[in-house]
Short mmCIF file of C-alpha atoms in Angstrom, two decimals:
data_model
loop_
_atom_site.label_atom_id
_atom_site.label_comp_id
_atom_site.label_asym_id
_atom_site.label_seq_id
_atom_site.Cartn_x
_atom_site.Cartn_y
_atom_site.Cartn_z
CA UNK A 1285 14.10 46.35 -16.27
CA UNK A 1286 11.47 48.44 -14.50
CA UNK A 1287 11.19 47.97 -10.74
CA UNK A 1288 8.24 45.82 -9.74
CA UNK A 1289 6.31 46.96 -6.70
CA UNK A 1290 5.07 44.50 -4.04
CA UNK A 1291 1.44 44.60 -5.32
CA UNK A 1292 2.54 43.68 -8.82
CA UNK A 1293 4.78 40.90 -7.47
CA UNK A 1294 1.80 39.49 -5.59
CA UNK A 1295 -0.23 39.61 -8.82
CA UNK A 1296 2.57 37.60 -10.46
CA UNK A 1297 2.15 34.91 -7.80
CA UNK A 1298 -1.59 34.97 -8.54
CA UNK A 1299 -0.90 34.53 -12.26
CA UNK A 1300 1.43 31.60 -11.53
CA UNK A 1301 -1.16 29.94 -9.29
CA UNK A 1302 -3.86 30.42 -11.92
CA UNK A 1303 -2.05 28.80 -14.80
CA UNK A 1304 -0.04 26.33 -12.69
CA UNK A 1305 -2.83 24.73 -10.72
CA UNK A 1306 -5.38 24.83 -13.54
CA UNK A 1307 -2.79 23.40 -15.92
CA UNK A 1308 -1.93 20.63 -13.46
CA UNK A 1309 -5.56 19.56 -13.12
CA UNK A 1310 -6.18 19.89 -16.82
CA UNK A 1311 -3.02 17.96 -17.71
CA UNK A 1312 -3.78 15.06 -15.39
CA UNK A 1313 -7.40 14.98 -16.53
CA UNK A 1314 -6.44 15.11 -20.17
CA UNK A 1315 -3.83 12.39 -19.65
CA UNK A 1316 -6.43 10.07 -18.13
CA UNK A 1317 -8.92 10.81 -20.92
CA UNK A 1318 -6.23 10.38 -23.59
CA UNK A 1319 -5.08 7.02 -22.16
CA UNK A 1320 -8.67 5.78 -22.32
CA UNK A 1321 -9.10 7.15 -25.85
CA UNK A 1322 -5.90 5.50 -27.09
CA UNK A 1323 -7.20 2.18 -25.71
CA UNK A 1324 -10.52 2.72 -27.49
CA UNK A 1325 -8.85 3.66 -30.80
CA UNK A 1326 -6.58 0.60 -30.55
CA UNK A 1327 -9.72 -1.56 -30.68
CA UNK A 1328 -11.88 0.59 -32.97
CA UNK A 1329 -10.30 3.10 -35.37
CA UNK A 1330 -13.64 4.88 -35.80
CA UNK A 1331 -13.28 6.08 -32.20
CA UNK A 1332 -10.53 8.55 -33.13
CA UNK A 1333 -12.75 11.63 -33.60
CA UNK A 1334 -14.87 10.91 -30.55
CA UNK A 1335 -11.77 10.12 -28.49
CA UNK A 1336 -10.30 13.51 -29.48
CA UNK A 1337 -13.51 15.28 -28.40
CA UNK A 1338 -13.50 13.62 -24.96
CA UNK A 1339 -9.76 14.22 -24.58
CA UNK A 1340 -10.14 17.91 -25.50
CA UNK A 1341 -12.83 18.59 -22.88
CA UNK A 1342 -10.46 18.84 -19.87
CA UNK A 1343 -8.44 21.45 -21.83
CA UNK A 1344 -10.85 24.25 -20.88
CA UNK A 1345 -9.60 24.50 -17.27
CA UNK A 1346 -6.10 25.29 -18.51
CA UNK A 1347 -7.57 27.92 -20.88
CA UNK A 1348 -9.42 29.63 -17.97
CA UNK A 1349 -6.23 29.64 -15.90
CA UNK A 1350 -4.19 30.93 -18.84
CA UNK A 1351 -6.70 33.72 -19.51
CA UNK A 1352 -6.76 34.87 -15.87
CA UNK A 1353 -2.95 34.76 -15.74
CA UNK A 1354 -2.69 36.95 -18.88
CA UNK A 1355 -5.26 39.42 -17.52
CA UNK A 1356 -3.41 39.61 -14.19
CA UNK A 1357 -0.11 40.22 -15.94
CA UNK A 1358 -1.57 42.92 -18.19
CA UNK A 1359 -3.54 44.77 -15.51
CA UNK A 1360 -0.87 44.54 -12.83
CA UNK A 1361 1.78 46.15 -14.99
CA UNK A 1362 3.95 43.10 -15.65
CA UNK A 1363 2.96 43.23 -19.34
CA UNK A 1364 2.10 46.33 -21.32
CA UNK A 1365 1.96 49.77 -19.72
CA UNK A 1366 3.86 50.04 -16.38
CA UNK A 1367 1.52 50.21 -13.42
CA UNK A 1368 2.03 50.21 -9.68
CA UNK A 1369 -0.51 47.83 -8.18
CA UNK A 1370 -1.51 48.38 -4.55
CA UNK A 1371 -0.62 45.62 -2.06
CA UNK A 1372 -4.34 45.05 -1.34
CA UNK A 1373 -5.02 44.59 -5.05
CA UNK A 1374 -2.02 42.23 -5.18
CA UNK A 1375 -3.64 40.12 -2.44
CA UNK A 1376 -6.89 40.13 -4.45
CA UNK A 1377 -4.83 38.92 -7.44
CA UNK A 1378 -3.55 35.95 -5.40
CA UNK A 1379 -7.19 35.21 -4.51
CA UNK A 1380 -8.18 35.37 -8.19
CA UNK A 1381 -5.33 33.08 -9.20
CA UNK A 1382 -6.12 30.60 -6.41
CA UNK A 1383 -9.83 30.63 -7.33
CA UNK A 1384 -9.34 29.67 -10.96
CA UNK A 1385 -6.30 27.48 -10.20
CA UNK A 1386 -7.75 25.23 -7.50
CA UNK A 1387 -11.17 25.06 -9.18
CA UNK A 1388 -9.40 24.05 -12.38
CA UNK A 1389 -7.33 21.43 -10.55
CA UNK A 1390 -10.38 19.59 -9.20
CA UNK A 1391 -12.53 20.18 -12.23
CA UNK A 1392 -9.85 19.06 -14.69
CA UNK A 1393 -9.11 15.81 -12.88
CA UNK A 1394 -12.79 15.05 -12.38
CA UNK A 1395 -13.56 15.77 -16.00
CA UNK A 1396 -10.68 13.58 -17.15
CA UNK A 1397 -11.93 10.62 -15.13
CA UNK A 1398 -15.48 11.06 -16.44
CA UNK A 1399 -14.22 11.53 -20.00
CA UNK A 1400 -12.17 8.32 -19.80
CA UNK A 1401 -15.17 6.43 -18.47
CA UNK A 1402 -17.38 7.96 -21.18
CA UNK A 1403 -14.92 6.86 -23.90
CA UNK A 1404 -15.17 3.31 -22.49
CA UNK A 1405 -18.96 3.53 -22.51
CA UNK A 1406 -19.08 4.89 -26.10
CA UNK A 1407 -16.69 2.26 -27.47
CA UNK A 1408 -18.90 -0.37 -25.81
CA UNK A 1409 -22.16 1.22 -26.97
CA UNK A 1410 -22.18 4.01 -29.59
CA UNK A 1411 -25.51 5.36 -28.34
CA UNK A 1412 -23.76 6.58 -25.17
CA UNK A 1413 -21.97 9.44 -26.96
CA UNK A 1414 -24.42 12.30 -26.20
CA UNK A 1415 -25.00 11.14 -22.63
CA UNK A 1416 -21.25 10.73 -22.15
CA UNK A 1417 -20.69 14.32 -23.28
CA UNK A 1418 -23.37 15.59 -20.85
CA UNK A 1419 -21.88 13.73 -17.88
CA UNK A 1420 -18.39 14.89 -18.78
CA UNK A 1421 -19.50 18.50 -19.19
CA UNK A 1422 -20.97 18.55 -15.67
CA UNK A 1423 -17.51 18.76 -14.09
CA UNK A 1424 -16.95 21.97 -16.06
CA UNK A 1425 -19.17 23.95 -13.69
CA UNK A 1426 -16.61 24.09 -10.86
CA UNK A 1427 -14.04 25.59 -13.22
CA UNK A 1428 -16.61 28.16 -14.41
CA UNK A 1429 -17.34 29.16 -10.81
CA UNK A 1430 -13.62 29.62 -10.18
CA UNK A 1431 -13.21 31.62 -13.39
CA UNK A 1432 -16.20 33.85 -12.57
CA UNK A 1433 -14.99 34.54 -9.03
CA UNK A 1434 -11.51 35.31 -10.36
CA UNK A 1435 -12.97 37.88 -12.79
CA UNK A 1436 -15.12 39.42 -10.03
CA UNK A 1437 -12.10 39.62 -7.67
CA UNK A 1438 -10.12 41.36 -10.40
CA UNK A 1439 -12.91 43.83 -11.17
CA UNK A 1440 -13.85 44.64 -7.59
CA UNK A 1441 -10.33 44.21 -6.17
CA UNK A 1442 -9.11 47.18 -8.13
CA UNK A 1443 -7.11 45.25 -10.72
CA UNK A 1444 -9.39 45.63 -13.73
CA UNK A 1445 -11.76 48.45 -14.64
CA UNK A 1446 -10.21 51.38 -12.86
CA UNK B 145 -8.64 50.72 3.58
CA UNK B 146 -4.92 50.00 3.16
CA UNK B 147 -4.25 51.71 6.52
CA UNK B 148 -6.95 49.58 8.17
CA UNK B 149 -5.29 46.40 6.87
CA UNK B 150 -1.86 47.62 8.02
CA UNK B 151 -3.26 48.36 11.49
CA UNK B 152 -4.91 44.93 11.61
CA UNK B 153 -1.70 43.18 10.58
CA UNK B 154 0.48 45.02 13.08
CA UNK B 155 -2.25 44.46 15.71
CA UNK B 156 -1.87 40.72 15.10
CA UNK B 157 1.79 41.01 16.09
CA UNK B 158 3.45 40.98 12.67
CA UNK B 159 6.43 43.36 12.46
CA UNK B 160 5.47 44.48 8.94
CA UNK B 161 3.01 43.94 6.10
CA UNK B 162 5.79 42.20 4.15
CA UNK B 163 6.27 39.63 6.93
CA UNK B 164 2.52 38.93 6.90
CA UNK B 165 2.52 38.52 3.12
CA UNK B 166 5.49 36.16 3.30
CA UNK B 167 3.62 34.02 5.83
CA UNK B 168 0.49 34.18 3.67
CA UNK B 169 2.40 32.94 0.64
CA UNK B 170 3.93 30.08 2.64
CA UNK B 171 0.43 29.15 3.92
CA UNK B 172 -0.96 29.15 0.37
CA UNK B 173 1.97 27.02 -0.81
CA UNK B 174 1.36 24.48 1.98
CA UNK B 175 -2.40 24.37 1.25
CA UNK B 176 -1.67 23.95 -2.46
CA UNK B 177 0.72 21.08 -1.74
CA UNK B 178 -1.78 19.31 0.52
CA UNK B 179 -4.55 19.80 -2.07
CA UNK B 180 -2.37 18.50 -4.88
CA UNK B 181 -1.12 15.43 -2.99
CA UNK B 182 -4.52 14.46 -1.58
CA UNK B 183 -6.32 14.78 -4.91
CA UNK B 184 -3.65 13.33 -7.14
CA UNK B 185 -3.03 10.13 -5.18
CA UNK B 186 -6.43 8.46 -5.80
CA UNK B 187 -6.44 9.73 -9.38
CA UNK B 188 -3.02 8.22 -10.10
CA UNK B 189 -4.17 4.82 -8.82
CA UNK B 190 -6.84 4.85 -11.57
CA UNK B 191 -4.41 5.97 -14.24
CA UNK B 192 -2.80 2.57 -15.11
CA UNK B 193 -6.24 1.04 -15.71
CA UNK B 194 -7.65 3.63 -18.13
CA UNK B 195 -5.96 2.21 -21.24
CA UNK B 196 -6.61 -1.51 -20.59
CA UNK B 197 -10.16 -0.82 -19.45
CA UNK B 198 -11.00 1.10 -22.63
CA UNK B 199 -9.68 -1.84 -24.67
CA UNK B 200 -11.61 -4.49 -22.76
CA UNK B 201 -14.78 -2.36 -22.79
CA UNK B 202 -14.45 -2.06 -26.58
CA UNK B 203 -14.21 -5.85 -26.78
CA UNK B 204 -17.07 -6.24 -24.30
CA UNK B 205 -19.19 -4.17 -26.68
CA UNK B 206 -18.43 -6.74 -29.39
CA UNK B 207 -19.57 -9.76 -27.36
CA UNK B 208 -22.52 -11.70 -28.78
CA UNK B 209 -25.92 -10.12 -28.17
CA UNK B 210 -29.16 -12.10 -27.72
CA UNK B 211 -30.05 -11.20 -31.32
CA UNK B 212 -26.77 -12.66 -32.59
CA UNK B 213 -27.30 -15.85 -30.56
CA UNK B 214 -30.76 -16.19 -32.13
CA UNK B 215 -29.30 -15.67 -35.61
CA UNK B 216 -26.49 -18.20 -35.18
CA UNK B 217 -28.89 -20.70 -33.61
CA UNK B 218 -30.99 -20.53 -36.75
CA UNK B 219 -28.07 -21.85 -38.83
CA UNK B 220 -29.02 -25.07 -40.54
CA UNK B 221 -25.55 -26.59 -40.60
CA UNK B 222 -22.05 -26.30 -39.18
CA UNK B 223 -20.98 -24.62 -42.41
CA UNK B 224 -23.56 -21.89 -41.80
CA UNK B 225 -22.27 -21.46 -38.23
CA UNK B 226 -18.78 -21.14 -39.69
CA UNK B 227 -19.95 -18.55 -42.24
CA UNK B 228 -21.66 -16.57 -39.51
CA UNK B 229 -18.53 -16.52 -37.33
CA UNK B 230 -16.43 -15.60 -40.37
CA UNK B 231 -18.37 -12.32 -40.42
CA UNK B 232 -17.44 -11.50 -36.79
CA UNK B 233 -14.06 -9.68 -36.86
CA UNK B 234 -12.76 -11.25 -33.63
CA UNK B 235 -13.23 -14.77 -35.03
CA UNK B 236 -12.45 -14.24 -38.74
CA UNK B 237 -8.71 -14.77 -38.24
CA UNK B 238 -9.02 -18.30 -36.83
CA UNK B 239 -12.13 -19.71 -38.53
CA UNK B 240 -10.37 -20.71 -41.75
CA UNK B 241 -7.15 -21.66 -40.02
CA UNK B 242 -8.46 -24.18 -37.48
CA UNK B 243 -11.38 -26.56 -36.93
CA UNK B 244 -14.34 -24.73 -35.40
CA UNK B 245 -13.92 -25.60 -31.71
CA UNK B 246 -10.17 -25.07 -31.84
CA UNK B 247 -10.78 -21.68 -33.49
CA UNK B 248 -13.08 -20.67 -30.63
CA UNK B 249 -10.61 -21.81 -27.95
CA UNK B 250 -7.75 -20.06 -29.75
CA UNK B 251 -9.72 -16.82 -29.82
CA UNK B 252 -10.33 -17.18 -26.08
CA UNK B 253 -6.62 -17.85 -25.49
CA UNK B 254 -5.76 -14.76 -27.54
CA UNK B 255 -8.12 -12.75 -25.33
CA UNK B 256 -6.37 -13.96 -22.17
CA UNK B 257 -3.03 -13.19 -23.77
CA UNK B 258 -4.13 -9.65 -24.62
CA UNK B 259 -5.42 -8.99 -21.09
CA UNK B 260 -2.14 -10.29 -19.60
CA UNK B 261 -0.15 -8.02 -21.92
CA UNK B 262 -2.11 -4.83 -21.17
CA UNK B 263 -2.78 -5.46 -17.45
CA UNK B 264 -1.10 -2.95 -15.09
CA UNK B 265 1.95 -4.10 -13.16
CA UNK B 266 0.21 -4.75 -9.82
CA UNK B 267 -2.12 -7.35 -11.35
CA UNK B 268 0.11 -8.59 -14.17
CA UNK B 269 1.47 -11.60 -12.24
CA UNK B 270 -1.96 -13.15 -11.79
CA UNK B 271 -3.00 -12.59 -15.41
CA UNK B 272 0.34 -13.94 -16.64
CA UNK B 273 -0.02 -17.01 -14.45
CA UNK B 274 -3.53 -17.47 -15.83
CA UNK B 275 -1.92 -18.07 -19.24
CA UNK B 276 -0.59 -21.37 -17.89
CA UNK B 277 -4.21 -22.49 -18.21
CA UNK B 278 -3.49 -23.05 -21.92
CA UNK B 279 -0.35 -25.10 -21.25
CA UNK B 280 -2.29 -27.24 -18.81
CA UNK B 281 -5.18 -27.63 -21.21
CA UNK B 282 -2.77 -28.67 -23.97
CA UNK B 283 -0.91 -31.19 -21.77
CA UNK B 284 -4.24 -32.71 -20.71
CA UNK B 285 -5.41 -32.90 -24.34
CA UNK B 286 -2.15 -34.59 -25.40
CA UNK B 287 -2.19 -37.25 -22.68
CA UNK B 288 -5.89 -37.97 -23.30
CA UNK B 289 -5.17 -38.22 -27.04
CA UNK B 290 -2.25 -40.61 -26.41
CA UNK B 291 -4.42 -42.77 -24.18
CA UNK B 292 -7.19 -42.74 -26.82
CA UNK B 293 -4.69 -43.56 -29.58
CA UNK B 294 -5.33 -40.45 -31.70
CA UNK B 295 -2.84 -39.67 -34.45
CA UNK B 296 -0.71 -36.50 -34.62
CA UNK B 297 -3.15 -34.51 -36.80
CA UNK B 298 -6.13 -35.39 -34.64
CA UNK B 299 -4.16 -34.44 -31.53
CA UNK B 300 -3.01 -31.13 -33.02
CA UNK B 301 -6.65 -30.25 -33.67
CA UNK B 302 -7.25 -30.39 -29.92
CA UNK B 303 -4.41 -28.03 -29.03
CA UNK B 304 -4.48 -24.27 -28.64
CA UNK B 305 -1.37 -22.53 -30.05
CA UNK B 306 -0.86 -20.34 -26.97
CA UNK B 307 1.08 -20.66 -23.73
CA UNK B 308 4.72 -21.19 -22.78
CA UNK B 309 4.75 -24.66 -24.33
CA UNK B 310 3.52 -23.60 -27.77
CA UNK B 311 7.01 -24.23 -29.27
CA UNK B 312 7.17 -27.69 -27.72
CA UNK B 313 3.75 -28.89 -28.83
CA UNK B 314 4.98 -30.68 -31.97
CA UNK B 315 7.55 -32.68 -29.97
CA UNK B 316 4.99 -33.59 -27.34
CA UNK B 317 2.46 -34.68 -29.96
CA UNK B 318 5.08 -36.96 -31.56
CA UNK B 319 5.60 -38.85 -28.26
CA UNK B 320 4.59 -42.51 -28.36
CA UNK B 321 2.77 -42.67 -25.04
CA UNK B 322 1.86 -40.75 -21.87
CA UNK B 323 5.17 -41.49 -20.15
CA UNK B 324 7.08 -40.12 -23.14
CA UNK B 325 4.93 -36.97 -23.06
CA UNK B 326 5.91 -36.49 -19.43
CA UNK B 327 9.58 -37.03 -20.32
CA UNK B 328 9.21 -34.36 -22.99
CA UNK B 329 8.10 -31.89 -20.33
CA UNK B 330 11.43 -32.25 -18.50
CA UNK B 331 12.77 -28.81 -17.55
CA UNK B 332 9.32 -27.20 -17.37
CA UNK B 333 7.29 -26.35 -14.24
CA UNK B 334 4.96 -29.22 -15.04
CA UNK B 335 7.48 -32.08 -14.87
CA UNK B 336 7.80 -32.32 -11.05
CA UNK B 337 4.01 -31.99 -10.60
CA UNK B 338 3.27 -34.81 -13.00
CA UNK B 339 6.10 -37.01 -11.65
CA UNK B 340 4.29 -37.18 -8.29
CA UNK B 341 1.08 -38.39 -9.94
CA UNK B 342 2.80 -40.71 -12.43
CA UNK B 343 3.07 -43.81 -10.17
CA UNK B 344 -0.73 -43.80 -9.62
CA UNK B 345 -1.29 -43.57 -13.38
CA UNK B 346 1.23 -46.35 -14.08
CA UNK B 347 -0.41 -48.52 -11.46
CA UNK B 348 -4.06 -47.92 -12.41
CA UNK B 349 -3.93 -46.62 -15.99
CA UNK B 350 -6.31 -43.83 -14.94
CA UNK B 351 -5.43 -40.34 -16.22
CA UNK B 352 -7.46 -38.48 -13.57
CA UNK B 353 -4.58 -38.13 -11.03
CA UNK B 354 -2.39 -36.51 -13.73
CA UNK B 355 -5.15 -34.11 -14.79
CA UNK B 356 -6.08 -33.29 -11.19
CA UNK B 357 -2.48 -32.52 -10.24
CA UNK B 358 -2.24 -30.01 -13.11
CA UNK B 359 -5.54 -28.31 -12.16
CA UNK B 360 -4.43 -28.20 -8.55
CA UNK B 361 -1.09 -26.61 -9.50
CA UNK B 362 -2.84 -23.92 -11.57
CA UNK B 363 -5.48 -22.93 -9.03
CA UNK B 364 -3.24 -23.13 -5.94
CA UNK B 365 -0.58 -20.93 -7.51
CA UNK B 366 -3.10 -18.58 -9.06
CA UNK B 367 -4.61 -17.97 -5.65
CA UNK B 368 -1.12 -17.47 -4.24
CA UNK B 369 -0.26 -14.75 -6.80
CA UNK B 370 -3.23 -12.71 -5.56
CA UNK B 371 -3.03 -13.78 -1.91
CA UNK B 372 -1.46 -10.59 -0.55
CA UNK B 373 -3.82 -7.82 -1.68
CA UNK B 374 -1.89 -4.56 -1.96
CA UNK B 375 -4.90 -2.41 -2.82
CA UNK B 376 -8.56 -2.63 -3.83
CA UNK B 377 -7.69 -4.00 -7.26
CA UNK B 378 -5.63 -6.95 -6.04
CA UNK B 379 -8.21 -7.56 -3.29
CA UNK B 380 -10.96 -7.89 -5.92
CA UNK B 381 -8.75 -10.16 -8.00
CA UNK B 382 -8.14 -12.31 -4.91
CA UNK B 383 -11.88 -12.46 -4.25
CA UNK B 384 -12.61 -13.57 -7.83
CA UNK B 385 -9.87 -16.20 -8.00
CA UNK B 386 -10.75 -17.31 -4.46
CA UNK B 387 -14.35 -17.90 -5.49
CA UNK B 388 -13.20 -20.00 -8.45
CA UNK B 389 -10.97 -22.10 -6.18
CA UNK B 390 -13.70 -22.59 -3.55
CA UNK B 391 -16.23 -23.56 -6.18
CA UNK B 392 -13.82 -26.02 -7.79
CA UNK B 393 -13.33 -27.69 -4.37
CA UNK B 394 -17.05 -27.69 -3.56
CA UNK B 395 -17.91 -29.23 -6.94
CA UNK B 396 -15.37 -32.05 -6.42
CA UNK B 397 -16.68 -32.77 -2.91
CA UNK B 398 -20.33 -32.74 -4.05
CA UNK B 399 -19.57 -35.07 -6.95
CA UNK B 400 -17.59 -37.39 -4.68
CA UNK B 401 -20.31 -37.49 -2.02
CA UNK B 402 -22.98 -38.15 -4.66
CA UNK B 403 -20.85 -41.15 -5.73
CA UNK B 404 -20.39 -42.23 -2.09
CA UNK B 405 -16.63 -41.59 -1.94
CA UNK B 406 -14.88 -40.97 1.39
CA UNK B 407 -12.20 -38.57 2.72
CA UNK B 408 -9.20 -40.56 1.45
CA UNK B 409 -10.62 -40.74 -2.08
CA UNK B 410 -11.26 -36.99 -2.32
CA UNK B 411 -8.31 -35.54 -0.43
CA UNK B 412 -5.67 -35.81 -3.20
CA UNK B 413 -7.79 -33.70 -5.55
CA UNK B 414 -8.40 -30.82 -3.15
CA UNK B 415 -6.80 -27.40 -3.48
CA UNK B 416 -5.42 -27.12 0.01
CA UNK B 417 -6.59 -23.64 0.94
CA UNK B 418 -9.50 -21.70 -0.44
CA UNK B 419 -10.97 -18.23 0.02
CA UNK B 420 -14.08 -18.65 2.17
CA UNK B 421 -13.70 -22.40 2.55
CA UNK B 422 -10.39 -22.72 4.38
CA UNK B 423 -8.43 -25.92 5.06
CA UNK B 424 -10.24 -26.94 8.27
CA UNK B 425 -13.63 -26.36 6.63
CA UNK B 426 -12.61 -28.44 3.62
CA UNK B 427 -11.69 -31.28 5.98
CA UNK B 428 -15.15 -31.07 7.60
CA UNK B 429 -16.83 -31.10 4.19
CA UNK B 430 -14.82 -34.10 2.99
CA UNK B 431 -15.81 -35.97 6.14
CA UNK B 432 -19.53 -35.26 5.59
CA UNK B 433 -21.81 -38.27 5.29
CA UNK B 434 -23.61 -37.19 2.13
CA UNK B 435 -24.44 -34.27 -0.19
CA UNK B 436 -26.90 -32.73 2.31
CA UNK B 437 -24.13 -32.81 4.93
CA UNK B 438 -21.81 -30.88 2.59
CA UNK B 439 -24.50 -28.24 1.93
CA UNK B 440 -25.17 -27.87 5.67
CA UNK B 441 -21.45 -27.70 6.38
CA UNK B 442 -21.15 -24.62 4.16
CA UNK B 443 -23.46 -22.64 6.48
CA UNK B 444 -21.98 -19.17 7.04
CA UNK B 445 -20.39 -18.89 3.60
CA UNK B 446 -21.79 -17.10 0.52
CA UNK B 447 -22.35 -20.46 -1.14
CA UNK B 448 -24.82 -21.80 1.45
CA UNK B 449 -28.05 -19.99 0.35
CA UNK B 450 -27.82 -21.02 -3.33
CA UNK B 451 -26.85 -24.62 -2.50
CA UNK B 452 -29.67 -24.92 0.06
CA UNK B 453 -32.11 -23.77 -2.64
CA UNK B 454 -30.75 -26.39 -5.05
CA UNK B 455 -30.89 -29.18 -2.45
CA UNK B 456 -34.59 -29.92 -3.10
CA UNK B 457 -33.93 -30.21 -6.84
CA UNK B 458 -31.06 -32.58 -6.13
CA UNK B 459 -33.20 -34.72 -3.81
CA UNK B 460 -35.87 -34.94 -6.54
CA UNK B 461 -33.58 -35.59 -9.52
CA UNK B 462 -30.45 -37.09 -7.94
CA UNK B 463 -28.36 -34.92 -10.28
CA UNK B 464 -25.68 -32.61 -8.93
CA UNK B 465 -25.94 -30.49 -12.11
CA UNK B 466 -28.32 -28.22 -10.21
CA UNK B 467 -25.54 -27.39 -7.70
CA UNK B 468 -23.01 -26.87 -10.47
CA UNK B 469 -25.30 -24.46 -12.32
CA UNK B 470 -25.93 -22.47 -9.13
CA UNK B 471 -22.19 -22.31 -8.35
CA UNK B 472 -21.27 -21.26 -11.91
CA UNK B 473 -23.96 -18.60 -11.69
CA UNK B 474 -22.36 -17.36 -8.45
CA UNK B 475 -18.95 -16.95 -10.17
CA UNK B 476 -20.63 -14.96 -12.97
CA UNK B 477 -22.47 -12.80 -10.43
CA UNK B 478 -19.23 -12.17 -8.53
CA UNK B 479 -17.45 -11.08 -11.73
CA UNK B 480 -20.37 -8.84 -12.66
CA UNK B 481 -20.49 -7.26 -9.20
CA UNK B 482 -16.73 -6.60 -9.20
CA UNK B 483 -16.89 -5.09 -12.70
CA UNK B 484 -19.57 -2.63 -11.55
CA UNK B 485 -18.06 -1.83 -8.14
CA UNK B 486 -14.52 -1.30 -9.38
CA UNK B 487 -15.06 0.47 -12.70
CA UNK B 488 -11.80 2.43 -12.56
CA UNK B 489 -9.69 -0.55 -11.57
CA UNK B 490 -9.49 -4.24 -12.34
CA UNK B 491 -13.29 -4.70 -12.49
CA UNK B 492 -13.84 -4.33 -16.25
CA UNK B 493 -11.03 -6.83 -17.00
CA UNK B 494 -12.47 -9.47 -14.65
CA UNK B 495 -16.00 -8.83 -15.93
CA UNK B 496 -14.92 -9.09 -19.56
CA UNK B 497 -12.91 -12.31 -19.17
CA UNK B 498 -15.84 -13.92 -17.40
CA UNK B 499 -18.28 -12.84 -20.12
CA UNK B 500 -15.88 -13.96 -22.87
CA UNK B 501 -15.62 -17.41 -21.24
CA UNK B 502 -19.42 -17.56 -21.26
CA UNK B 503 -19.56 -16.56 -24.93
CA UNK B 504 -17.07 -19.26 -25.97
CA UNK B 505 -18.90 -21.83 -23.84
CA UNK B 506 -22.18 -20.91 -25.56
CA UNK B 507 -20.67 -20.96 -29.05
CA UNK B 508 -19.14 -24.38 -28.37
CA UNK B 509 -22.53 -25.59 -27.13
CA UNK B 510 -24.08 -24.36 -30.39
CA UNK B 511 -21.34 -26.01 -32.49
CA UNK B 512 -21.73 -29.32 -30.65
CA UNK B 513 -25.51 -29.01 -30.86
CA UNK B 514 -25.36 -28.51 -34.60
CA UNK B 515 -23.07 -31.53 -34.94
CA UNK B 516 -25.80 -33.63 -33.31
CA UNK B 517 -28.39 -33.64 -36.09
CA UNK B 518 -31.31 -34.54 -33.83
CA UNK B 519 -30.93 -31.55 -31.43
CA UNK B 520 -33.50 -28.84 -32.11
CA UNK B 521 -32.73 -25.12 -31.91
CA UNK B 522 -34.91 -24.73 -28.82
CA UNK B 523 -33.06 -27.54 -27.00
CA UNK B 524 -29.68 -25.97 -27.83
CA UNK B 525 -30.99 -22.57 -26.73
CA UNK B 526 -31.96 -24.00 -23.34
CA UNK B 527 -28.41 -25.28 -22.89
CA UNK B 528 -26.89 -21.79 -23.26
CA UNK B 529 -25.71 -19.95 -20.15
#
């Protein structure tokens, strides 16, 4: 096993934070949305497809976290070609991981709560579907901000792009 | 840049960059832990309600709309009402199995049973206790039927096949008289309650003390199950049940005062402690001279404004129905407010049960209206809540 320098080890922490925190938020959010959807489907079988859509929405935060974690692992030398990442870049990697992780935590839980409420609204009144999707999608923005900042930190923190 | 950072770190008193990074990682871990705990806690309190709330909201969406009420009101006969309800999935199951009113009550009982089964643990006790409502209703129906001399089939048509006593109903129906019915309840929670009221019944032949003791048992214990609010959800449940108890007491006092009864006549029928109308206040109200005195005595409670408004109507018509309508409206408003304020908790369940009760009440009004040939559609419509 190749020796991992401190910068790369810090990037590994960043990768863990990214996927761990984002996954936690996404998982809790998805659990809440899924519990609501199961309740809706128990009463109305036609709700299955719409329940799946609302339940899938809080998945995106975990995808952002996963993507940042993979990029950090590839560009820090943990995966692929060996690379010695500077300590300062390693600190930037922790920042990138924390950005997408914490943003995903809040966004995922918020989106799950809204999705569960939207499922309840749709099962009560079918016309609420489009409006439910819009309200649920609003909580996505925080995760996008976190993802964008993570990418910028990686680019300008010397991890990606030279 | 790296040298600048190293200089800054050593300038801050850290022996090495590694020591600083270790501290940084610990700080991030602590912040992460605080963030996780503080955000997860409120979310987890909503979690147990997501499944039941989706189910009750689905059922709420199936409640009768104004259009459906208009359609069913236009039915020319009871058979048409029956056909209409046969087309509503929630009622289909019972319409052909039971007489119309029994089918409606059974559907309501099934709704209560469902809510009790899916309610989260911290509010399950109250919803489970609420199921005793069907036992009490059945016992009351049986003793009334015995007193009226109805046969077994006629009596069975009055009973709802739900509740803890559902297995015992056949035995109770076969009893010869009221006393035998009470003997048949031996070993249940209801036996000691009815035993206390039995001497008054045996002396006077009036069933009211037996019925009142059962109602009192239900409401007193229901209020007790929600009396120690652990969180917002149980506090809302306590508020809702408390309002029902208060309103039950106020209605009894108003009726008694309208009939000129005094403290001793009313006292046995009171639920000893209410929500806003506590024991000492109840005593004051029971000692009031007349209906106006009761309304004035409620000053400072939520019930005072609506009852004061209804007082003029009462003085003009002499009917306490105006108070009863206002009080029932207050219970509905309370349920509606709770369902909107507490959307991620117990609110939707309370709101739904209240609306379902209203739907069944309206459908029974329509059924009874259609039974009376001379009642026009517009008159029945006015009677709906």
